[in-house]
Short mmCIF file of C-alpha atoms in Angstrom, two decimals:
data_model
loop_
_atom_site.label_atom_id
_atom_site.label_comp_id
_atom_site.label_asym_id
_atom_site.label_seq_id
_atom_site.Cartn_x
_atom_site.Cartn_y
_atom_site.Cartn_z
CA GLU A 1 -24.12 125.21 -150.71
CA PHE A 2 -23.54 127.72 -153.34
CA ARG A 3 -20.97 126.22 -156.02
CA VAL A 4 -21.30 126.70 -160.21
CA SER A 5 -18.14 124.67 -161.81
CA SER A 6 -16.95 126.87 -164.42
CA ALA A 7 -16.74 123.99 -166.42
CA ARG A 8 -20.48 123.31 -166.83
CA ALA A 9 -22.06 124.23 -170.15
CA ASP A 10 -24.62 125.38 -168.41
CA ASN A 11 -22.59 128.08 -166.06
CA PRO A 12 -24.99 130.63 -165.88
CA PHE A 13 -22.70 133.70 -164.95
CA ALA A 14 -20.56 133.68 -167.77
CA LYS A 15 -23.92 134.37 -169.76
CA ILE A 16 -24.99 137.49 -167.28
CA SER A 17 -24.12 140.93 -169.05
CA THR A 18 -25.44 142.84 -165.80
CA VAL A 19 -25.14 144.45 -162.88
CA TYR A 20 -27.09 142.96 -159.74
CA GLY A 21 -28.20 145.78 -157.39
CA SER A 22 -27.01 149.06 -156.27
CA THR A 23 -25.62 147.71 -152.89
CA ALA A 24 -22.27 146.34 -152.77
CA ARG A 25 -21.80 142.64 -151.66
CA VAL A 26 -20.19 139.70 -151.68
CA ILE A 27 -21.51 136.42 -150.77
CA GLY A 28 -19.13 133.38 -150.73
CA GLY A 29 -15.67 133.53 -150.93
CA TYR A 30 -12.82 133.89 -153.96
CA SER A 31 -13.09 130.58 -155.32
CA ASN A 32 -16.82 129.89 -154.52
CA GLY A 33 -19.09 133.08 -154.40
CA CYS A 34 -20.56 136.13 -156.55
CA LEU A 35 -20.89 139.61 -156.06
CA ALA A 36 -23.67 142.40 -156.16
CA GLY A 37 -23.45 145.99 -157.00
CA ALA A 38 -20.46 145.35 -159.09
CA ILE A 39 -19.01 148.78 -160.85
CA LYS A 40 -17.69 148.57 -164.24
CA MET A 41 -14.35 149.63 -164.57
CA PRO A 42 -13.75 152.53 -167.18
CA LYS A 43 -11.56 151.23 -170.12
CA SER A 44 -8.83 154.04 -169.63
CA GLY A 45 -8.12 155.92 -166.72
CA ARG A 46 -5.37 157.98 -165.38
CA GLY A 47 -2.53 155.46 -164.89
CA PHE A 48 -4.46 152.52 -166.30
CA GLU A 49 -5.86 150.53 -168.94
CA MET A 50 -7.98 147.74 -168.85
CA VAL A 51 -7.07 145.21 -171.74
CA ARG A 52 -9.21 141.96 -173.10
CA THR A 53 -12.54 144.03 -172.40
CA SER A 54 -14.62 141.77 -175.06
CA ARG A 55 -14.82 139.17 -172.33
CA ASN A 56 -16.81 141.23 -169.67
CA ARG A 57 -14.45 140.60 -167.06
CA TYR A 58 -13.90 144.34 -165.77
CA TYR A 59 -16.13 144.71 -163.01
CA ALA A 60 -15.23 144.74 -159.12
CA HIS A 61 -16.61 145.01 -155.73
CA PRO A 62 -16.10 149.24 -155.26
CA ALA A 63 -12.98 148.40 -152.42
CA LEU A 64 -11.25 146.59 -155.57
CA ALA A 65 -12.32 149.58 -158.14
CA ALA A 66 -11.15 152.41 -155.61
CA VAL A 67 -7.61 150.46 -155.04
CA LEU A 68 -7.02 150.11 -158.93
CA VAL A 69 -8.00 153.71 -159.60
CA ARG A 70 -5.70 154.70 -156.57
CA ALA A 71 -3.05 152.79 -157.56
CA GLY A 72 -3.27 154.36 -161.18
CA GLU A 73 -3.15 158.01 -159.78
CA ALA A 74 -0.02 157.10 -157.86
CA LEU A 75 2.12 155.15 -159.92
CA VAL A 76 1.31 156.82 -163.47
CA GLU A 77 4.79 158.81 -163.63
CA HIS A 78 6.39 155.44 -164.18
CA SER A 79 4.35 153.69 -166.78
CA THR A 80 0.22 152.88 -166.97
CA LEU A 81 -0.85 149.84 -165.37
CA LEU A 82 -2.25 147.35 -167.59
CA TYR A 83 -5.46 145.24 -165.96
CA GLY A 84 -6.61 142.01 -166.95
CA ASP A 85 -9.24 139.67 -165.70
CA LEU A 86 -11.50 141.58 -162.76
CA ALA A 87 -14.81 139.49 -162.14
CA GLN A 88 -17.99 139.03 -164.17
CA PRO A 89 -20.77 141.40 -163.75
CA ARG A 90 -22.26 139.26 -160.95
CA GLY A 91 -19.09 137.36 -160.50
CA GLY A 92 -19.16 133.42 -160.07
CA PRO A 93 -17.12 131.25 -161.96
CA MET A 94 -15.34 132.11 -164.95
CA PRO A 95 -14.78 129.42 -168.36
CA GLY A 96 -11.91 128.28 -168.70
CA GLY A 97 -8.79 129.00 -166.23
CA HIS A 98 -9.58 130.83 -163.64
CA ALA A 99 -11.26 129.04 -160.06
CA SER A 100 -10.92 132.55 -158.34
CA HIS A 101 -12.19 135.99 -159.43
CA GLN A 102 -15.56 135.05 -158.50
CA SER A 103 -16.39 138.12 -155.55
CA GLY A 104 -14.89 141.05 -157.15
CA LEU A 105 -11.98 141.28 -154.76
CA ASP A 106 -9.71 139.63 -157.27
CA ALA A 107 -7.54 141.42 -159.95
CA ASP A 108 -4.74 140.35 -162.75
CA ILE A 109 -2.11 143.08 -163.50
CA TRP A 110 0.18 142.84 -166.62
CA PHE A 111 4.10 143.01 -166.19
CA ARG A 112 3.98 144.70 -169.31
CA THR A 113 5.04 148.69 -170.09
CA PHE A 114 3.02 151.03 -171.93
CA SER A 115 3.23 154.70 -171.99
CA PRO A 116 1.35 157.28 -169.72
CA LYS A 117 0.88 159.69 -172.43
CA LYS A 118 -1.02 157.67 -174.79
CA ARG A 119 -4.36 156.05 -174.85
CA MET A 120 -4.66 152.48 -175.79
CA SER A 121 -6.59 151.65 -179.09
CA GLU A 122 -8.99 149.09 -179.31
CA HIS A 123 -6.85 147.27 -181.33
CA GLN A 124 -4.35 146.92 -178.92
CA ARG A 125 -6.99 146.47 -176.14
CA GLU A 126 -7.56 143.17 -177.75
CA HIS A 127 -4.74 142.28 -179.33
CA LEU A 128 -1.69 142.90 -177.16
CA GLN A 129 0.43 140.28 -175.61
CA GLY A 130 2.02 139.64 -172.41
CA ALA A 131 5.17 138.51 -171.91
CA SER A 132 6.74 136.12 -169.02
CA VAL A 133 9.57 137.94 -167.12
CA LEU A 134 11.42 135.12 -166.49
CA ARG A 135 14.62 133.07 -168.35
CA LYS A 136 13.78 129.56 -170.37
CA ASN A 137 14.98 128.02 -167.17
CA HIS A 138 12.18 129.10 -165.18
CA LEU A 139 14.77 129.91 -162.23
CA GLU A 140 15.82 133.07 -162.78
CA LEU A 141 14.19 136.47 -163.96
CA ASN A 142 15.37 137.94 -167.51
CA GLU A 143 17.25 140.75 -166.82
CA LYS A 144 16.16 142.51 -170.31
CA LYS A 145 12.34 141.54 -169.27
CA TRP A 146 12.33 142.68 -165.73
CA ARG A 147 11.65 146.44 -165.24
CA GLU A 148 12.02 148.15 -161.56
CA GLU A 149 9.14 149.35 -161.95
CA TYR A 150 7.26 146.31 -161.52
CA ALA A 151 9.25 146.01 -158.21
CA SER A 152 7.40 149.19 -157.22
CA GLN A 153 4.17 148.32 -158.50
CA LEU A 154 4.07 145.30 -156.36
CA MET A 155 5.21 146.60 -153.24
CA TRP A 156 3.01 149.61 -153.58
CA PHE A 157 0.16 146.93 -154.05
CA ALA A 158 1.50 144.76 -150.86
CA GLY A 159 1.50 147.89 -148.84
CA GLN A 160 -2.16 148.96 -149.18
CA PRO A 161 -4.45 148.29 -146.18
CA GLU A 162 -7.12 146.57 -148.29
CA THR A 163 -4.61 143.82 -149.51
CA GLU A 164 -4.96 140.27 -148.26
CA ARG A 165 -1.98 138.66 -150.56
CA ILE A 166 -0.58 138.71 -154.05
CA PHE A 167 0.00 136.16 -156.50
CA VAL A 168 3.32 135.65 -158.08
CA ASN A 169 6.01 133.73 -159.44
CA ALA A 170 8.74 132.49 -156.76
CA ALA A 171 11.60 133.89 -158.91
CA ILE A 172 10.13 137.24 -158.38
CA LYS A 173 9.50 136.91 -154.61
CA ARG A 174 13.15 135.90 -154.21
CA ARG A 175 14.12 139.32 -156.08
CA LEU A 176 11.89 141.36 -153.79
CA CYS A 177 13.48 139.40 -150.87
CA LYS A 178 16.94 140.97 -151.54
CA GLN A 179 16.02 144.28 -152.84
CA PHE A 180 13.74 144.48 -149.83
CA PRO A 181 15.11 142.34 -147.17
CA GLY A 182 13.16 142.23 -143.73
CA ASP A 183 10.33 144.53 -145.40
CA PRO A 184 6.70 143.30 -143.73
CA ARG A 185 5.09 143.82 -146.81
CA LEU A 186 6.72 140.81 -148.59
CA ALA A 187 4.35 138.65 -146.72
CA ARG A 188 1.70 139.02 -148.72
CA LEU A 189 3.78 138.07 -152.05
CA ARG A 190 2.89 134.56 -152.11
CA PRO A 191 4.76 132.72 -154.77
CA TRP A 192 2.54 130.70 -156.78
CA TYR A 193 2.26 128.16 -160.21
CA PHE A 194 3.08 130.45 -163.03
CA HIS A 195 2.29 134.24 -162.43
CA ASP A 196 5.37 134.94 -164.77
CA ASP A 197 3.51 137.41 -166.93
CA HIS A 198 1.06 139.27 -164.67
CA PHE A 199 0.38 139.26 -160.45
CA HIS A 200 -2.83 138.52 -159.07
CA LEU A 201 -3.94 140.98 -156.40
CA ARG A 202 -6.61 139.74 -154.07
CA LEU A 203 -8.19 142.05 -151.36
CA LYS A 204 -9.65 141.28 -148.15
CA CYS A 205 -13.30 141.05 -147.35
CA PRO A 206 -14.64 144.66 -146.88
CA GLU A 207 -15.43 145.32 -143.07
CA GLY A 208 -19.02 145.08 -142.47
CA GLU A 209 -19.43 142.06 -145.51
CA ALA A 210 -20.40 139.46 -143.19
CA ALA A 211 -21.82 137.05 -146.10
CA CYS A 212 -18.15 137.37 -147.47
CA ALA A 213 -15.97 134.43 -146.68
CA PRO A 214 -12.50 135.37 -145.82
CA GLN A 215 -9.09 133.67 -146.68
CA GLU A 216 -6.75 133.00 -143.91
CA PRO A 217 -4.03 135.74 -143.54
CA ALA A 218 -0.58 135.33 -144.72
CA LYS A 219 1.88 134.64 -142.10
CA GLY A 220 5.69 135.27 -141.80
CA ILE A 221 8.21 137.00 -144.87
CA GLU A 222 8.94 133.51 -146.09
CA CYS A 223 12.56 134.56 -147.76
CA GLU A 224 14.76 132.08 -146.66
CA GLU A 225 15.45 129.48 -149.61
CA LYS A 226 14.04 126.91 -147.54
CA ASP A 227 10.64 128.39 -147.72
CA LEU A 228 11.11 129.14 -151.55
CA ALA A 229 12.88 125.72 -152.14
CA TYR A 230 9.47 123.95 -153.45
CA TRP A 231 8.88 126.47 -155.94
CA PHE A 232 12.37 125.97 -157.74
CA SER A 233 12.06 122.20 -157.63
CA SER A 234 12.28 120.09 -160.89
CA GLU A 235 8.69 118.62 -159.71
CA VAL A 236 7.12 122.39 -160.20
CA ILE A 237 9.72 123.79 -162.98
CA GLU A 238 8.49 120.87 -165.04
CA LYS A 239 4.48 121.79 -164.67
CA PHE A 240 6.11 125.43 -165.21
CA SER A 241 7.49 124.64 -168.72
CA LYS A 242 4.06 123.71 -169.80
CA SER A 243 2.01 126.30 -172.40
CA GLU A 244 -1.07 126.48 -170.11
CA PRO A 245 -1.92 126.04 -166.49
CA THR A 246 -3.69 123.14 -165.74
CA PRO A 247 -5.09 122.04 -162.35
CA PRO A 248 -4.08 121.78 -159.61
CA PHE A 249 -2.74 125.22 -160.49
CA GLU A 250 -5.58 127.64 -160.61
CA ALA A 251 -7.83 125.67 -159.47
CA THR A 252 -6.94 125.55 -155.68
CA LEU A 253 -5.82 129.50 -155.81
#
C-alpha cells in the first residue's frame, strides 16, 4: 500500500518540483495519495490570487483548477478570493500541518478580503496574514471580522456539483444554518477543528478515475444544536485555544 509520512525526513514529494505526465490522474485518497498531470495555477487570475507560492503548493487536478477559476469569475464583484495550499507538483504528503491535500482535490481558501481592483505584490503574496473570524471565546463569530461575502463564498462552493465537502469552523456552520435554514447545500459544510481563518474545499473523485479513493458522502444538513454540541464542548474549545493544530486535528481530516 502506498503511504509516506509527511514527518519523515526523506519524504520525497516535498522535494519534487516538476509535474509528472500530461494526463490527469489521482492515485489513492485525499490523505494517502498522489497526482499525475497536475496544473500549476497562475499566481493571479480574474477574481483570485495565490498566496504563499514560495511553498510550491499551488498545483491542482484540472477539476479543482476549473472550479477555482470559475469561482473567481463568479465572485469577483465581491472581492478577490485568496487561495492558499492546494497540492505539491505530484501531490503526496506535505511537511508540517496537512495530512490531506495529497491528491490535488483540496484547497484552502482564506477568510480575508482583497480589492479586485488591485494585483497582489510578491511581498503581499508571501507576508499577508490571515486572521480568525472568531471571538476570543472560540464560540461566536467576531462581527468586526466576519463579512457576508464569506457566507456567499461558502454557499457558492457548497453548491458546485464537484464539491464533496467543505471543512469550516463550527461557529461558521452555526451562523449559516441560521441564515439559510433548510438549505441542502449545508450538508456539505462540515465542522472541523480550527478552520476559523480559512475554509477547506474538497472535491469528489473525478468521473472515470478508478484509482481515486472516494470519501463517504456527507449525509444530512446537521444544523440542530445536538449536531453541533460536540464542537462547542469545553474539551474542543480548550483545543481550539492552542496556537497550532496538532494531531488528531489535520491528521484525521
